[in-house]
mmCIF file of C-alpha atoms in Angstrom:
data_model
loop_
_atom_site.group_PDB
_atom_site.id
_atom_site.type_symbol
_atom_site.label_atom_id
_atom_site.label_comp_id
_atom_site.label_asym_id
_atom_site.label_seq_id
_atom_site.Cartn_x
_atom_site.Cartn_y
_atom_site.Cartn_z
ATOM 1 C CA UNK P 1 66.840 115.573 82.554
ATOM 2 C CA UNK P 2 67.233 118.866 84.272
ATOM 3 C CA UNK P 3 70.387 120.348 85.213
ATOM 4 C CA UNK P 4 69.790 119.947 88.844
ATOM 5 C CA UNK P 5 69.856 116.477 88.253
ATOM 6 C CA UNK P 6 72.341 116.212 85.858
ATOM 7 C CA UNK P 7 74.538 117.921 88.170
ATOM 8 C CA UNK P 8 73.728 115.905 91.208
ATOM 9 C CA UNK P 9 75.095 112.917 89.128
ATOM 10 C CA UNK P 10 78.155 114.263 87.831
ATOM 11 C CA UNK P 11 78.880 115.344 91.747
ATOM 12 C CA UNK P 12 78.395 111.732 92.153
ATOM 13 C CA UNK P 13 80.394 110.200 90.025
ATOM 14 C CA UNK P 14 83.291 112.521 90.482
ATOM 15 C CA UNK P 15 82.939 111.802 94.030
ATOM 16 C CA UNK P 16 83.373 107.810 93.343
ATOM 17 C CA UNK P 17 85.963 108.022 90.911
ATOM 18 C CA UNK P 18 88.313 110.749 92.529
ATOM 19 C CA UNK P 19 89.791 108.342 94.895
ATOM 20 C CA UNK P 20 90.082 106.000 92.550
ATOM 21 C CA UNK P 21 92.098 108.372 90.133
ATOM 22 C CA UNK P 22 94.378 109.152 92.674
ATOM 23 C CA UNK P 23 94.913 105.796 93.283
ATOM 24 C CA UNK P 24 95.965 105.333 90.478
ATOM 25 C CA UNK P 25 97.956 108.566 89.977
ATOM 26 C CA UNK P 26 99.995 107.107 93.379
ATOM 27 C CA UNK P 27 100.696 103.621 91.742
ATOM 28 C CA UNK P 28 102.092 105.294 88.549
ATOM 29 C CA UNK P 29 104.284 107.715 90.717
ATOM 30 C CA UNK P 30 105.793 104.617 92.543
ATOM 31 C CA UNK P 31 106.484 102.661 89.515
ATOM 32 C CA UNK P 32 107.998 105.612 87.916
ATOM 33 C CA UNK P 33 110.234 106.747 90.915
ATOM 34 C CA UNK P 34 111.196 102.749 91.496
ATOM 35 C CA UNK P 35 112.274 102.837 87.765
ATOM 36 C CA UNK P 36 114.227 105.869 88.306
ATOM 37 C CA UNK P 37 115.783 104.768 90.965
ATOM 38 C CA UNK P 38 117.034 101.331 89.679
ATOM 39 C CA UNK P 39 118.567 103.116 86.504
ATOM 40 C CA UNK P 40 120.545 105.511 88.881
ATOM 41 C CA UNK P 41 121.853 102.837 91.122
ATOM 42 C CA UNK P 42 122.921 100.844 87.893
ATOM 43 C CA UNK P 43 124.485 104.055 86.080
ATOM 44 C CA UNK P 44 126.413 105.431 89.761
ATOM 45 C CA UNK P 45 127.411 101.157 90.396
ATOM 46 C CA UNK P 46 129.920 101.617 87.643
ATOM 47 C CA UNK P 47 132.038 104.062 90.246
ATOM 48 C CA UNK P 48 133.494 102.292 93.636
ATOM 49 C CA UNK P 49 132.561 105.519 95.871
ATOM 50 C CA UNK P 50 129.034 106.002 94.341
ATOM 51 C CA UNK P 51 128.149 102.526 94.617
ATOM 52 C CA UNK P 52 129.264 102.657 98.422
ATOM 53 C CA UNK P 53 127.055 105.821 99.235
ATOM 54 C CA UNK P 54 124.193 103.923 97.693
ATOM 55 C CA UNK P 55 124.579 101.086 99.600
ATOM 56 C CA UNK P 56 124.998 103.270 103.031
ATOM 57 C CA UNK P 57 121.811 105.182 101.950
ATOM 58 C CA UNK P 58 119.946 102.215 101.206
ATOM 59 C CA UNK P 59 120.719 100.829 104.664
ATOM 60 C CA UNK P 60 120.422 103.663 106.581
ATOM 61 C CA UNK P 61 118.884 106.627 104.905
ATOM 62 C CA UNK P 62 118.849 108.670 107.798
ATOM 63 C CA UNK P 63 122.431 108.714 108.556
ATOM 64 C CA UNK P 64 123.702 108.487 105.006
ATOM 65 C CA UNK P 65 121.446 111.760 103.983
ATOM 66 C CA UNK P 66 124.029 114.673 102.901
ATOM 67 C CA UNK P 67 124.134 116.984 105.930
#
């Protein structure tokens, strides 16, 4: 093959599987963060105060965001 054409297929199949990597990049970051974020609330649910300003943020994060 020539290179032209070699590199009009690599184009290609970056071009199909970029989205697809990201994809999957944005699925890992969620279960990582969600993972995170459950080993936090159990580690700050041992302290009465910390357990409450977890519970406020989780209902409303807007008005329980530190000013």
């Amino acid at each position: 093959m020539d290179p032209v054409t070699i590199s009009a297929i690599a184009a290609s199949v970056v071009s199909v599987l970029s989205p697809l990597i990201a994809k999957g990049l944005e699925e890992v970051a969620k279960s990582v963060f969600k993972d995170t974020y459950t080993k936090l609330k159990e580690h700050l649910s041992n302290d009465p105060i910390s357990k409450k300003v977890v519970e406020d943020f989780e209902k409303n994060p807007v008005e329980a965001a530190p000013d």
